[in-house]
PDB file of C-alpha atoms in Angstrom:
ATOM      1  CA  UNK A   1      -5.265  -0.784  16.974  1.00 82.00           C
ATOM      2  CA  UNK A   2      -8.557  -0.765  15.087  1.00 86.00           C
ATOM      3  CA  UNK A   3      -9.048  -3.533  12.580  1.00 92.00           C
ATOM      4  CA  UNK A   4     -11.736  -5.684  11.013  1.00 97.00           C
ATOM      5  CA  UNK A   5     -11.937  -9.460  10.876  1.00 96.00           C
ATOM      6  CA  UNK A   6     -13.806 -11.324   8.162  1.00 97.00           C
ATOM      7  CA  UNK A   7     -15.043 -14.896   8.493  1.00 97.00           C
ATOM      8  CA  UNK A   8     -17.339 -17.330   6.749  1.00 98.00           C
ATOM      9  CA  UNK A   9     -15.553 -17.803   3.468  1.00 97.00           C
ATOM     10  CA  UNK A  10     -14.941 -21.170   1.900  1.00 97.00           C
ATOM     11  CA  UNK A  11     -15.794 -23.456  -0.978  1.00 98.00           C
ATOM     12  CA  UNK A  12     -19.374 -23.542  -2.207  1.00 98.00           C
ATOM     13  CA  UNK A  13     -20.996 -25.146  -5.214  1.00 98.00           C
ATOM     14  CA  UNK A  14     -22.629 -22.938  -7.834  1.00 98.00           C
ATOM     15  CA  UNK A  15     -26.098 -22.023  -6.663  1.00 98.00           C
ATOM     16  CA  UNK A  16     -25.134 -22.473  -3.035  1.00 98.00           C
ATOM     17  CA  UNK A  17     -25.026 -20.008  -0.171  1.00 98.00           C
ATOM     18  CA  UNK A  18     -22.471 -18.531   2.182  1.00 98.00           C
ATOM     19  CA  UNK A  19     -22.723 -15.934   4.920  1.00 98.00           C
ATOM     20  CA  UNK A  20     -19.740 -13.711   5.523  1.00 98.00           C
ATOM     21  CA  UNK A  21     -19.265 -11.878   8.803  1.00 98.00           C
ATOM     22  CA  UNK A  22     -17.306  -8.716   9.549  1.00 98.00           C
ATOM     23  CA  UNK A  23     -16.419  -8.013  13.164  1.00 97.00           C
ATOM     24  CA  UNK A  24     -14.340  -5.136  14.477  1.00 94.00           C
ATOM     25  CA  UNK A  25     -11.486  -5.299  16.922  1.00 91.00           C
ATOM     26  CA  UNK A  26     -10.820  -2.247  19.039  1.00 89.00           C
ATOM     27  CA  UNK A  27     -13.923  -0.244  18.129  1.00 90.00           C
ATOM     28  CA  UNK A  28     -17.653  -0.525  17.599  1.00 91.00           C
ATOM     29  CA  UNK A  29     -19.396  -0.419  14.237  1.00 91.00           C
ATOM     30  CA  UNK A  30     -22.254   1.813  15.338  1.00 90.00           C
ATOM     31  CA  UNK A  31     -21.040   4.985  13.576  1.00 92.00           C
ATOM     32  CA  UNK A  32     -19.368   3.358  10.601  1.00 95.00           C
ATOM     33  CA  UNK A  33     -20.576   2.446   7.171  1.00 97.00           C
ATOM     34  CA  UNK A  34     -19.326  -0.999   6.228  1.00 97.00           C
ATOM     35  CA  UNK A  35     -18.517  -2.031   2.719  1.00 98.00           C
ATOM     36  CA  UNK A  36     -17.802  -5.455   1.299  1.00 98.00           C
ATOM     37  CA  UNK A  37     -15.243  -5.490  -1.480  1.00 98.00           C
ATOM     38  CA  UNK A  38     -13.815  -8.335  -3.517  1.00 98.00           C
ATOM     39  CA  UNK A  39     -10.790  -8.924  -5.661  1.00 98.00           C
ATOM     40  CA  UNK A  40     -10.244 -11.849  -7.984  1.00 97.00           C
ATOM     41  CA  UNK A  41      -6.811 -12.736  -9.422  1.00 95.00           C
ATOM     42  CA  UNK A  42      -5.875 -10.387 -12.232  1.00 96.00           C
ATOM     43  CA  UNK A  43      -8.884  -8.160 -11.646  1.00 97.00           C
ATOM     44  CA  UNK A  44      -9.388  -4.838  -9.946  1.00 96.00           C
ATOM     45  CA  UNK A  45     -10.985  -4.623  -6.546  1.00 96.00           C
ATOM     46  CA  UNK A  46     -14.696  -3.829  -6.705  1.00 97.00           C
ATOM     47  CA  UNK A  47     -17.234  -2.847  -4.122  1.00 97.00           C
ATOM     48  CA  UNK A  48     -19.872  -5.536  -3.812  1.00 98.00           C
ATOM     49  CA  UNK A  49     -22.149  -3.977  -1.231  1.00 98.00           C
ATOM     50  CA  UNK A  50     -22.276  -1.349   1.473  1.00 98.00           C
ATOM     51  CA  UNK A  51     -24.500  -0.358   4.375  1.00 97.00           C
ATOM     52  CA  UNK A  52     -24.734   3.094   5.952  1.00 95.00           C
ATOM     53  CA  UNK A  53     -24.658   3.623   9.714  1.00 93.00           C
ATOM     54  CA  UNK A  54     -27.119   6.526   9.582  1.00 85.00           C
ATOM     55  CA  UNK A  55     -30.304   5.145   8.046  1.00 86.00           C
ATOM     56  CA  UNK A  56     -29.223   1.625   7.140  1.00 87.00           C
ATOM     57  CA  UNK A  57     -29.232   2.428   3.467  1.00 94.00           C
ATOM     58  CA  UNK A  58     -27.804  -0.369   1.336  1.00 97.00           C
ATOM     59  CA  UNK A  59     -26.018  -0.441  -1.986  1.00 97.00           C
ATOM     60  CA  UNK A  60     -25.181  -3.323  -4.304  1.00 98.00           C
ATOM     61  CA  UNK A  61     -23.083  -4.049  -7.346  1.00 97.00           C
ATOM     62  CA  UNK A  62     -25.465  -4.722 -10.228  1.00 98.00           C
ATOM     63  CA  UNK A  63     -24.177  -8.253 -10.709  1.00 97.00           C
ATOM     64  CA  UNK A  64     -25.107  -9.271  -7.147  1.00 98.00           C
ATOM     65  CA  UNK A  65     -28.454  -7.512  -6.808  1.00 98.00           C
ATOM     66  CA  UNK A  66     -31.165  -9.958  -5.845  1.00 98.00           C
ATOM     67  CA  UNK A  67     -28.588 -12.550  -4.764  1.00 98.00           C
ATOM     68  CA  UNK A  68     -26.584 -10.896  -1.981  1.00 98.00           C
ATOM     69  CA  UNK A  69     -27.954  -9.174   1.090  1.00 98.00           C
ATOM     70  CA  UNK A  70     -25.982  -6.977   3.463  1.00 98.00           C
ATOM     71  CA  UNK A  71     -27.182  -6.425   7.011  1.00 97.00           C
ATOM     72  CA  UNK A  72     -25.876  -5.131  10.290  1.00 94.00           C
ATOM     73  CA  UNK A  73     -26.536  -6.136  13.864  1.00 92.00           C
ATOM     74  CA  UNK A  74     -25.240  -3.346  16.076  1.00 87.00           C
ATOM     75  CA  UNK A  75     -26.032  -5.340  19.223  1.00 90.00           C
ATOM     76  CA  UNK A  76     -23.670  -8.059  17.993  1.00 93.00           C
ATOM     77  CA  UNK A  77     -21.296  -5.475  16.513  1.00 94.00           C
ATOM     78  CA  UNK A  78     -21.258  -7.410  13.253  1.00 96.00           C
ATOM     79  CA  UNK A  79     -22.084  -6.854   9.597  1.00 97.00           C
ATOM     80  CA  UNK A  80     -23.122  -9.779   7.437  1.00 98.00           C
ATOM     81  CA  UNK A  81     -23.105 -10.487   3.729  1.00 98.00           C
ATOM     82  CA  UNK A  82     -25.535 -13.252   2.807  1.00 98.00           C
ATOM     83  CA  UNK A  83     -24.545 -14.710  -0.531  1.00 98.00           C
ATOM     84  CA  UNK A  84     -27.206 -16.791  -2.282  1.00 98.00           C
ATOM     85  CA  UNK A  85     -27.367 -18.276  -5.776  1.00 98.00           C
ATOM     86  CA  UNK A  86     -23.612 -18.017  -6.020  1.00 98.00           C
ATOM     87  CA  UNK A  87     -21.811 -18.143  -9.358  1.00 98.00           C
ATOM     88  CA  UNK A  88     -18.237 -19.058 -10.281  1.00 97.00           C
ATOM     89  CA  UNK A  89     -17.621 -15.397 -11.082  1.00 97.00           C
ATOM     90  CA  UNK A  90     -18.277 -14.579  -7.410  1.00 98.00           C
ATOM     91  CA  UNK A  91     -14.999 -16.319  -6.525  1.00 98.00           C
ATOM     92  CA  UNK A  92     -12.602 -13.818  -4.979  1.00 98.00           C
ATOM     93  CA  UNK A  93     -11.057 -12.655  -1.749  1.00 98.00           C
ATOM     94  CA  UNK A  94     -13.720 -10.700   0.083  1.00 98.00           C
ATOM     95  CA  UNK A  95     -12.762  -7.793   2.326  1.00 98.00           C
ATOM     96  CA  UNK A  96     -14.823  -5.644   4.639  1.00 98.00           C
ATOM     97  CA  UNK A  97     -13.884  -2.044   5.270  1.00 98.00           C
ATOM     98  CA  UNK A  98     -15.161   0.825   7.399  1.00 97.00           C
ATOM     99  CA  UNK A  99     -15.845   4.455   6.554  1.00 96.00           C
ATOM    100  CA  UNK A 100     -17.262   7.175   8.773  1.00 94.00           C
ATOM    101  CA  UNK A 101     -21.073   7.096   8.734  1.00 94.00           C
ATOM    102  CA  UNK A 102     -21.973   6.668   5.056  1.00 94.00           C
ATOM    103  CA  UNK A 103     -21.023   4.627   2.004  1.00 96.00           C
ATOM    104  CA  UNK A 104     -18.756   7.001   0.145  1.00 92.00           C
ATOM    105  CA  UNK A 105     -18.241   6.312  -3.524  1.00 91.00           C
ATOM    106  CA  UNK A 106     -14.570   7.164  -3.030  1.00 93.00           C
ATOM    107  CA  UNK A 107     -12.917   3.974  -1.771  1.00 93.00           C
ATOM    108  CA  UNK A 108     -10.147   5.977  -0.125  1.00 95.00           C
ATOM    109  CA  UNK A 109     -12.691   7.058   2.513  1.00 96.00           C
ATOM    110  CA  UNK A 110     -12.719   3.458   3.780  1.00 97.00           C
ATOM    111  CA  UNK A 111      -9.804   3.653   6.185  1.00 95.00           C
ATOM    112  CA  UNK A 112     -10.083   0.443   8.214  1.00 96.00           C
ATOM    113  CA  UNK A 113      -9.745  -2.857   6.361  1.00 96.00           C
ATOM    114  CA  UNK A 114      -9.772  -6.537   7.183  1.00 96.00           C
ATOM    115  CA  UNK A 115      -7.361  -9.179   5.928  1.00 96.00           C
ATOM    116  CA  UNK A 116      -9.923 -10.835   3.680  1.00 97.00           C
ATOM    117  CA  UNK A 117     -11.606 -14.203   3.387  1.00 98.00           C
ATOM    118  CA  UNK A 118     -11.465 -16.455   0.332  1.00 98.00           C
ATOM    119  CA  UNK A 119     -14.688 -17.409  -1.407  1.00 98.00           C
ATOM    120  CA  UNK A 120     -14.509 -20.079  -4.088  1.00 98.00           C
ATOM    121  CA  UNK A 121     -17.565 -21.065  -6.093  1.00 98.00           C
ATOM    122  CA  UNK A 122     -16.877 -24.294  -7.911  1.00 97.00           C
ATOM    123  CA  UNK A 123     -18.300 -27.732  -8.525  1.00 96.00           C
TER     124      UNK A 123
END
């Protein structure tokens, strides 16, 4: 069964950094776009960032531009989300999800999801 596994979450102080990893089980990421989504308590899920499989194009939520960087290492079959200059409002459960080839705006096109990893930004 194809699934994704996130890791790297935890507690970080405001202004600190974390690197999240997304690794597949049962398939390779080569032909999949990977999106990072987050959901905080009482809030709707939002897409934080995404990276295409075709040309490596990247997309970011406005509130994380300049602070977060998404990257993929096909040799390691892993996608990363580097989170710098973190803020308390970045606290959420972060999920990675896969869609065929490109970062569709329609979230329903992301058909493989991970279980999520908690990120808490607090002093």
